[in-house]
């Protein structure tokens, strides 16, 4: 049985029409399983999601390893609908299932010297073989957040969508979702969480720092060098109805804007 | 080649060339273009343009290697004009679905984004080729001038491939097959010329 027991969440986004399960699970960027949108759905079946552990190290009281089944029971699983905005200027509305990452981080007991948290994705070149045949990216996938961003209640440790466990192509068995940042900040299929004192090197920054910044907050007034971020295409609508205005912080400014007070978001894109 | 065979082959070519457009039009009407129809329309038309341009560039080297296939030349204009047709749809889809018909947005894009500048360049290079594709234009220009002008097809194709590389994310290798094919086809020309010159040289003992 893949159904998850969930509770309602006050942090869930309202007033949006959900993107269909079919589109959420068949229009994916997960380059380890192919660079075209429909390929992760075809290829990610080979990802072994059990047994699965998440190891925690770096600036913590003591390193720990969590089993996925223990993580699933660690806190009540909440239904959280979030807008999802890809840096490629398309967007979805997704009913995720999980609990705030902050709950997990507290249990990791990071030291006060920990300023950032890094997430590393599962990678085995025999399994994620499309990652090497179709790209020149250095794996494993690495992403990171500043400590206050990781502790923001909106940042979700995610185990499911539409009330069910995550399909592999959506980052099974556990991923991060950061709804006010471009989708690539939300690392999938996490095996390692590392607390560090310096901004961690992330995959897309390493690929092209000019186009993908560490912060990557959704921001309609800062263009991607190759396209405008003022508007986006909502997935699943007919071609003439897709275009819509992009919201600052993807519409989550009330909960997150204060973290960036005094920061030049053009410089820290 | 018999006239009837030619008619059959030409009809098949028309059907093959119209097929991607028919599939798109059908999908657009029934909203079955997948999760992101805008991106699907743009990618399909761009891809088809490059595919047709690559095929037109293959015709000359193939004819020179295999003289029995020299009748292929009768198909080059048709394929070239279909390449222009898909490039035009690609351009119109950008204007309507990406720029929202906003002249300001388009000028911004052309000034700021090199992949769009390159795409527009490729398209503008194809325009004079399409305009001079009639028999009348060939007569008017004279074969030599016409041939010289239509060497722009090489430049347009290369621009189209650069446009593709600049559009995909760094590290994504999707444009590689086109790049390899067009490189081979462009290098084939000097290589075949050199071979012919060597053959033509009188044998000295």
Coordinates of C-alpha atoms in Angstrom, one line a residue:
Chain A
X1 CA 0.0 0.0 0.0
X2 CA 1.5 3.3 -1.0
X3 CA -1.2 5.6 0.5
X4 CA 0.1 7.9 3.2
X5 CA -1.9 9.0 6.3
X6 CA -2.0 12.8 6.3
X7 CA -3.4 15.8 8.2
X8 CA -4.4 19.2 6.9
X9 CA -1.9 22.0 7.1
X10 CA -2.5 25.7 7.7
X11 CA 0.6 26.4 5.5
X12 CA -1.2 24.9 2.4
X13 CA -1.7 27.3 -0.5
X14 CA -5.4 27.9 -1.4
X15 CA -7.3 29.2 -4.4
X16 CA -5.2 27.5 -7.1
X17 CA -6.3 24.7 -9.4
X18 CA -4.1 21.6 -8.9
X19 CA -2.0 20.4 -11.7
X20 CA -3.0 16.8 -12.7
X21 CA -1.1 13.8 -11.3
X22 CA -0.4 12.8 -14.8
X23 CA 1.4 16.1 -15.6
X24 CA 3.2 16.2 -12.3
X25 CA 4.6 12.7 -12.8
X26 CA 5.3 12.9 -16.5
X27 CA 6.9 16.3 -17.0
X28 CA 10.0 16.2 -14.9
X29 CA 13.5 17.5 -14.7
X30 CA 15.6 14.8 -13.2
X31 CA 18.7 14.6 -15.4
X32 CA 20.1 11.5 -13.8
X33 CA 17.3 9.7 -15.6
X34 CA 17.3 11.6 -18.9
X35 CA 17.3 15.2 -20.0
X36 CA 13.9 15.2 -21.8
X37 CA 10.8 15.9 -19.7
X38 CA 9.2 12.5 -20.2
X39 CA 12.3 10.4 -19.6
X40 CA 12.4 10.4 -15.8
X41 CA 8.9 8.8 -15.8
X42 CA 10.2 6.1 -18.1
X43 CA 13.7 5.5 -16.5
X44 CA 13.5 6.3 -12.8
X45 CA 11.9 2.9 -12.0
X46 CA 15.4 1.5 -11.5
X47 CA 16.1 3.8 -8.5
X48 CA 16.2 1.5 -5.4
X49 CA 14.1 3.3 -2.8
X50 CA 14.4 0.6 -0.1
X51 CA 16.4 0.1 2.0
X52 CA 17.2 3.9 2.1
X53 CA 19.0 5.9 4.7
X54 CA 19.8 9.6 5.1
X55 CA 23.1 10.3 6.7
X56 CA 23.7 13.6 8.6
X57 CA 27.2 14.9 9.1
X58 CA 29.3 18.0 9.2
X59 CA 28.8 20.6 12.0
X60 CA 26.5 18.5 14.2
X61 CA 26.7 17.3 17.8
X62 CA 27.3 13.8 16.4
X63 CA 26.8 12.3 12.9
X64 CA 23.6 10.2 12.6
X65 CA 21.9 8.0 10.0
X66 CA 18.1 8.0 9.7
X67 CA 16.2 5.2 8.1
X68 CA 13.5 6.3 5.7
X69 CA 10.7 4.4 7.5
X70 CA 11.6 6.1 10.7
X71 CA 11.6 9.5 9.0
X72 CA 8.1 8.8 7.6
X73 CA 6.8 8.3 11.2
X74 CA 8.9 11.1 12.8
X75 CA 6.2 13.8 12.6
X76 CA 2.6 13.8 11.3
X77 CA 2.6 14.0 7.5
X78 CA 0.8 17.2 6.2
X79 CA -0.9 17.8 2.9
X80 CA 0.7 21.0 1.6
X81 CA -0.3 22.5 -1.7
X82 CA 2.5 24.7 -3.1
X83 CA 3.0 26.6 -6.3
X84 CA 6.1 25.2 -8.1
X85 CA 8.0 27.5 -10.4
X86 CA 10.8 26.1 -12.6
X87 CA 13.7 28.4 -13.7
X88 CA 12.7 27.4 -17.2
X89 CA 9.6 29.6 -16.8
X90 CA 6.9 26.9 -16.4
X91 CA 4.9 26.3 -13.2
X92 CA 2.6 23.8 -11.5
X93 CA 0.5 23.6 -8.4
X94 CA 1.4 20.4 -6.4
X95 CA -0.2 18.8 -3.4
X96 CA 2.9 17.6 -1.6
X97 CA 3.0 15.4 1.6
X98 CA 5.6 16.0 4.3
X99 CA 6.5 18.0 7.3
X100 CA 8.7 21.1 7.9
X101 CA 12.4 20.4 7.4
X102 CA 13.0 22.4 10.6
X103 CA 11.5 19.5 12.6
X104 CA 14.1 17.2 11.2
X105 CA 17.0 19.8 11.5
X106 CA 16.3 20.2 15.2
X107 CA 16.7 16.5 15.6
X108 CA 20.0 16.6 13.8
X109 CA 21.4 19.0 16.5
X110 CA 23.5 21.2 14.3
X111 CA 26.2 23.3 16.1
X112 CA 25.8 27.1 16.3
X113 CA 28.7 27.3 13.8
X114 CA 26.5 25.7 11.1
X115 CA 25.5 28.5 8.7
X116 CA 24.3 26.4 5.7
X117 CA 22.9 23.0 5.0
X118 CA 23.9 21.0 1.9
X119 CA 21.7 18.2 0.4
X120 CA 23.2 15.4 -1.8
X121 CA 21.1 13.3 -4.1
X122 CA 21.5 9.5 -4.6
X123 CA 23.9 8.7 -7.4
X124 CA 25.2 5.5 -8.8
X125 CA 26.6 5.7 -12.3
X126 CA 25.3 2.2 -13.1
X127 CA 21.8 3.1 -12.1
X128 CA 21.6 6.8 -13.0
X129 CA 23.3 6.1 -16.3
X130 CA 21.5 8.9 -18.3
X131 CA 23.2 11.4 -16.1
X132 CA 26.6 10.6 -17.7
X133 CA 25.4 9.7 -21.2
X134 CA 23.3 12.8 -21.8
X135 CA 25.0 15.5 -19.8
X136 CA 28.5 16.6 -18.8
X137 CA 27.4 17.4 -15.3
X138 CA 29.4 16.3 -12.3
X139 CA 27.3 14.1 -10.1
X140 CA 26.0 13.7 -7.4
X141 CA 23.5 16.5 -7.5
X142 CA 24.2 19.0 -4.8
X143 CA 22.0 21.8 -3.5
X144 CA 22.0 24.0 -0.4
X145 CA 20.1 26.5 1.7
X146 CA 21.1 29.1 4.2
X147 CA 20.2 28.0 7.8
X148 CA 17.3 30.4 8.2
X149 CA 15.9 29.3 4.8
X150 CA 16.1 25.7 5.8
X151 CA 14.4 26.5 9.1
X152 CA 11.6 28.4 7.5
X153 CA 8.4 26.5 8.2
X154 CA 7.5 26.5 4.4
X155 CA 10.6 24.4 3.6
X156 CA 9.2 20.9 3.4
X157 CA 10.8 17.6 3.9
X158 CA 8.7 15.8 1.3
X159 CA 7.7 12.1 1.1
X160 CA 4.6 12.1 -1.1
X161 CA 2.2 13.9 -3.5
X162 CA -1.5 13.6 -4.0
X163 CA -1.6 11.6 -0.7
X164 CA 0.6 8.9 -2.1
X165 CA 4.3 8.1 -1.7
X166 CA 6.5 10.0 -4.2
X167 CA 6.9 8.4 -7.6
X168 CA 10.6 7.9 -8.3
X169 CA 10.7 10.6 -11.0
X170 CA 9.5 13.1 -8.4
X171 CA 12.4 12.4 -6.0
X172 CA 11.4 9.3 -4.1
X173 CA 11.7 8.4 -1.3
X174 CA 12.5 11.8 0.3
X175 CA 13.2 15.2 -1.1
X176 CA 13.2 18.9 -0.2
X177 CA 10.6 21.4 -1.5
X178 CA 11.4 25.1 -1.2
X179 CA 8.3 26.8 -2.8
X180 CA 9.6 30.4 -3.1
X181 CA 12.7 29.3 -5.0
X182 CA 13.2 27.9 -8.5
X183 CA 12.5 24.2 -8.7
X184 CA 16.2 23.1 -9.0
X185 CA 16.8 24.3 -5.4
X186 CA 14.5 21.5 -4.2
X187 CA 16.9 18.5 -4.2
X188 CA 15.4 15.1 -4.9
X189 CA 16.1 11.6 -3.6
X190 CA 18.3 12.8 -0.7
X191 CA 20.9 10.5 0.9
X192 CA 23.1 13.0 2.7
X193 CA 22.5 16.2 4.7
X194 CA 25.6 18.1 5.7
X195 CA 25.8 21.1 8.0
X196 CA 28.6 23.5 7.0
X197 CA 29.9 27.0 7.8
X198 CA 30.5 28.1 4.2
X199 CA 28.0 28.4 1.3
X200 CA 28.2 24.9 -0.3
X201 CA 29.0 24.4 -3.9
X202 CA 25.8 23.5 -5.8
X203 CA 25.5 21.6 -9.1
X204 CA 24.0 24.3 -11.2
X205 CA 26.3 27.0 -9.9
X206 CA 29.2 24.8 -10.8
X207 CA 27.7 24.3 -14.3
X208 CA 26.9 28.0 -15.0
X209 CA 27.2 30.4 -12.0
X210 CA 26.2 33.3 -14.3
X211 CA 22.7 31.7 -14.9
X212 CA 22.0 29.9 -11.7
X213 CA 22.8 31.7 -8.4
X214 CA 22.9 30.2 -4.9
X215 CA 19.7 31.9 -3.8
X216 CA 17.6 31.5 -6.9
X217 CA 14.5 33.0 -5.3
X218 CA 11.6 33.3 -7.8
X219 CA 11.9 37.0 -8.8
X220 CA 10.0 38.4 -11.8
X221 CA 12.3 41.5 -11.9
X222 CA 15.6 39.6 -12.3
X223 CA 15.7 38.0 -15.7
X224 CA 17.5 34.7 -16.4
X225 CA 20.2 35.7 -18.9
X226 CA 18.4 33.7 -21.6
X227 CA 14.8 34.6 -20.9
X228 CA 12.6 36.9 -19.0
X229 CA 11.2 35.7 -15.6
X230 CA 8.3 38.1 -15.7
X231 CA 5.8 35.5 -16.8
X232 CA 5.5 31.7 -16.7
X233 CA 3.6 28.9 -18.5
X234 CA 1.2 27.0 -16.3
X235 CA 1.5 23.3 -17.1
X236 CA -1.6 21.5 -18.3
X237 CA -3.5 24.4 -19.8
X238 CA -4.1 24.8 -23.6
X239 CA -1.3 26.8 -25.4
X240 CA -3.3 30.0 -25.6
X241 CA -4.1 30.0 -21.9
X242 CA -0.7 29.1 -20.4
X243 CA 0.9 32.5 -19.9
X244 CA 0.6 34.1 -16.5
X245 CA 2.4 36.7 -14.4
X246 CA 5.1 35.4 -12.1
X247 CA 4.8 36.5 -8.5
X248 CA 7.6 37.8 -6.3
X249 CA 8.9 34.9 -4.1
X250 CA 6.4 32.8 -6.1
X251 CA 3.6 34.4 -4.0
X252 CA 5.2 33.5 -0.6
X253 CA 6.7 36.9 0.2
X254 CA 4.7 37.3 3.4
X255 CA 6.4 34.3 4.9
X256 CA 9.9 34.7 3.4
X257 CA 10.7 38.2 2.3
X258 CA 12.0 39.3 5.7
X259 CA 14.9 36.8 5.4
X260 CA 16.3 38.9 2.6
X261 CA 15.9 42.4 4.1
X262 CA 18.8 44.6 3.1
X263 CA 20.1 42.1 0.5
X264 CA 20.5 43.2 -3.1
X265 CA 18.5 40.4 -4.9
X266 CA 20.0 41.4 -8.2
X267 CA 23.4 40.6 -6.9
X268 CA 22.4 37.6 -4.9
X269 CA 20.1 36.1 -7.6
Chain B
X1 CA 13.2 8.8 -63.8
X2 CA 9.7 8.3 -65.1
X3 CA 7.3 11.2 -64.7
X4 CA 4.8 9.1 -62.7
X5 CA 7.5 7.9 -60.3
X6 CA 8.5 11.5 -59.7
X7 CA 4.9 12.5 -59.0
X8 CA 4.5 9.7 -56.5
X9 CA 7.8 10.6 -54.7
X10 CA 6.9 14.3 -54.7
X11 CA 3.5 13.5 -53.1
X12 CA 5.2 11.4 -50.5
X13 CA 7.6 14.2 -49.7
X14 CA 4.8 16.7 -49.3
X15 CA 3.0 14.3 -46.9
X16 CA 6.2 13.6 -44.9
X17 CA 7.0 17.3 -44.7
X18 CA 3.5 18.3 -43.7
X19 CA 3.2 15.5 -41.1
X20 CA 4.8 17.3 -38.1
X21 CA 2.6 20.3 -38.7
X22 CA -0.5 18.3 -39.1
X23 CA 0.2 16.5 -35.8
X24 CA 0.8 19.9 -34.1
X25 CA -2.4 21.4 -35.5
X26 CA -4.4 18.4 -34.5
X27 CA -2.9 18.5 -31.0
X28 CA -3.5 22.2 -30.6
X29 CA -7.2 21.9 -31.5
X30 CA -7.8 18.9 -29.2
X31 CA -5.4 20.2 -26.5
X32 CA -3.3 17.0 -26.6
X33 CA 0.1 18.6 -27.0
X34 CA 1.2 17.4 -23.6
X35 CA 1.9 19.1 -20.3
X36 CA 3.5 22.2 -21.8
X37 CA 2.0 22.8 -25.3
X38 CA 3.8 26.1 -25.8
X39 CA 7.2 24.6 -25.3
X40 CA 6.2 21.5 -27.4
X41 CA 5.2 23.7 -30.4
X42 CA 8.4 25.7 -30.1
X43 CA 10.7 22.6 -29.8
X44 CA 9.0 20.6 -32.5
X45 CA 9.0 23.4 -35.1
X46 CA 12.6 24.3 -34.3
X47 CA 13.7 20.6 -34.5
X48 CA 11.9 20.1 -37.8
X49 CA 13.5 23.2 -39.3
X50 CA 17.0 21.9 -38.4
X51 CA 16.1 18.4 -39.6
X52 CA 15.0 19.7 -43.1
X53 CA 18.0 22.0 -43.4
X54 CA 20.3 19.1 -42.6
X55 CA 18.6 17.0 -45.3
X56 CA 18.9 19.7 -47.9
X57 CA 22.6 20.0 -47.1
X58 CA 23.0 16.3 -47.6
X59 CA 21.7 16.3 -51.2
X60 CA 24.8 17.6 -52.9
X61 CA 27.3 15.3 -51.3
X62 CA 25.1 12.3 -51.8
X63 CA 24.7 13.1 -55.5
X64 CA 28.4 13.5 -55.9
X65 CA 29.2 10.2 -54.2
X66 CA 26.4 8.3 -55.8
X67 CA 25.6 9.7 -59.3
X68 CA 22.7 7.3 -59.7
X69 CA 20.9 9.4 -57.1
X70 CA 21.4 12.6 -58.9
X71 CA 17.6 13.0 -59.3
X72 CA 17.5 14.0 -55.6
X73 CA 18.2 17.5 -56.7
X74 CA 14.5 17.7 -57.8
X75 CA 13.5 17.6 -54.2
X76 CA 15.9 20.1 -52.7
X77 CA 13.8 23.2 -53.3
X78 CA 10.7 21.6 -51.8
X79 CA 12.6 20.5 -48.7
X80 CA 14.2 24.0 -48.4
X81 CA 10.9 25.7 -48.6
X82 CA 9.4 23.4 -46.0
X83 CA 12.4 24.3 -43.7
X84 CA 11.5 27.9 -44.2
X85 CA 7.8 27.1 -43.5
X86 CA 8.7 25.5 -40.1
X87 CA 11.1 28.3 -39.3
X88 CA 8.3 30.8 -39.9
X89 CA 5.9 28.8 -37.6
X90 CA 8.7 28.7 -35.0
X91 CA 9.1 32.4 -35.3
X92 CA 5.3 33.1 -35.1
X93 CA 5.0 30.9 -32.0
X94 CA 7.8 32.9 -30.4
X95 CA 6.1 36.2 -31.2
X96 CA 2.7 35.1 -30.0
X97 CA 3.2 32.6 -27.2
X98 CA 6.5 33.8 -25.7
X99 CA 6.6 37.5 -26.4
X100 CA 2.8 37.9 -26.3
X101 CA 3.0 40.1 -29.4
X102 CA 4.8 42.8 -27.4
X103 CA 7.3 44.6 -29.6
X104 CA 9.1 45.8 -26.5
X105 CA 9.5 42.3 -25.2
X106 CA 10.9 41.1 -28.6
X107 CA 13.4 44.0 -28.8
X108 CA 14.5 43.3 -25.2
X109 CA 15.0 39.6 -26.1
X110 CA 16.9 40.4 -29.3
X111 CA 19.2 42.9 -27.5
X112 CA 19.8 40.9 -24.4
X113 CA 19.6 37.2 -25.2
X114 CA 22.2 35.8 -27.6
X115 CA 20.2 32.6 -28.3
X116 CA 17.3 34.7 -29.6
X117 CA 19.6 37.1 -31.5
X118 CA 21.2 34.0 -33.2
X119 CA 17.8 32.5 -33.9
X120 CA 16.5 35.7 -35.5
X121 CA 19.7 35.9 -37.6
X122 CA 19.2 32.4 -38.8
X123 CA 15.7 33.2 -39.8
X124 CA 16.6 36.4 -41.6
X125 CA 19.3 34.5 -43.6
X126 CA 16.6 32.1 -44.8
X127 CA 14.3 34.8 -46.1
X128 CA 16.3 35.8 -49.2
X129 CA 16.7 32.1 -50.0
X130 CA 12.9 31.5 -49.9
X131 CA 12.3 34.7 -51.9
X132 CA 14.6 33.6 -54.7
X133 CA 13.4 30.0 -54.9
X134 CA 11.3 30.5 -58.0
X135 CA 12.5 29.5 -61.6
X136 CA 12.0 33.1 -62.5
X137 CA 14.4 34.3 -59.8
X138 CA 17.0 31.7 -60.8
X139 CA 16.9 32.9 -64.4
X140 CA 17.0 36.6 -63.3
X141 CA 20.0 36.1 -61.0
X142 CA 21.8 33.7 -63.3
X143 CA 22.9 30.3 -62.1
X144 CA 26.2 31.4 -60.8
X145 CA 24.9 34.3 -58.6
X146 CA 22.0 32.2 -57.5
X147 CA 24.4 29.4 -56.3
X148 CA 26.5 32.0 -54.6
X149 CA 23.5 33.5 -52.8
X150 CA 22.2 30.1 -51.7
X151 CA 25.5 29.3 -50.0
X152 CA 23.8 31.3 -47.2
X153 CA 22.0 28.0 -46.4
X154 CA 25.2 26.9 -44.8
X155 CA 25.5 30.0 -42.6
X156 CA 21.8 29.8 -41.6
X157 CA 22.1 26.1 -40.6
X158 CA 25.2 26.8 -38.5
X159 CA 23.4 29.8 -36.9
X160 CA 20.4 27.5 -36.2
X161 CA 22.6 25.0 -34.5
X162 CA 24.4 27.6 -32.4
X163 CA 20.9 28.9 -31.4
X164 CA 20.0 25.4 -30.2
X165 CA 23.2 25.1 -28.2
X166 CA 22.7 28.5 -26.6
X167 CA 19.1 27.6 -25.8
X168 CA 19.7 24.4 -23.9
X169 CA 21.2 24.4 -20.4
X170 CA 25.0 24.2 -20.1
X171 CA 25.9 20.5 -19.9
X172 CA 22.9 19.3 -21.9
X173 CA 24.0 17.6 -25.1
X174 CA 20.8 17.5 -27.2
X175 CA 22.1 19.5 -30.1
X176 CA 25.1 17.2 -30.6
X177 CA 23.7 14.9 -33.3
X178 CA 22.8 17.9 -35.6
X179 CA 26.2 19.4 -34.9
X180 CA 28.0 16.2 -36.0
X181 CA 25.8 15.7 -39.0
X182 CA 26.1 19.2 -40.3
X183 CA 29.9 19.3 -39.7
X184 CA 30.3 16.1 -41.7
X185 CA 28.1 17.5 -44.5
X186 CA 30.0 20.8 -44.7
X187 CA 33.4 19.1 -44.6
X188 CA 32.3 16.6 -47.3
X189 CA 32.3 19.4 -49.8
X190 CA 36.0 20.4 -49.8
X191 CA 36.9 16.7 -49.4
X192 CA 34.9 15.8 -52.5
X193 CA 36.3 18.7 -54.4
X194 CA 39.8 17.6 -53.5
X195 CA 39.1 14.0 -54.6
X196 CA 37.7 15.2 -57.9
X197 CA 40.7 17.4 -58.6
X198 CA 43.0 14.5 -57.9
X199 CA 41.1 12.3 -60.3
X200 CA 41.1 15.0 -63.0
X201 CA 44.8 15.4 -62.9
X202 CA 46.5 13.8 -65.9
X203 CA 48.5 10.7 -65.0
X204 CA 52.2 11.3 -65.3
X205 CA 54.7 8.5 -65.3

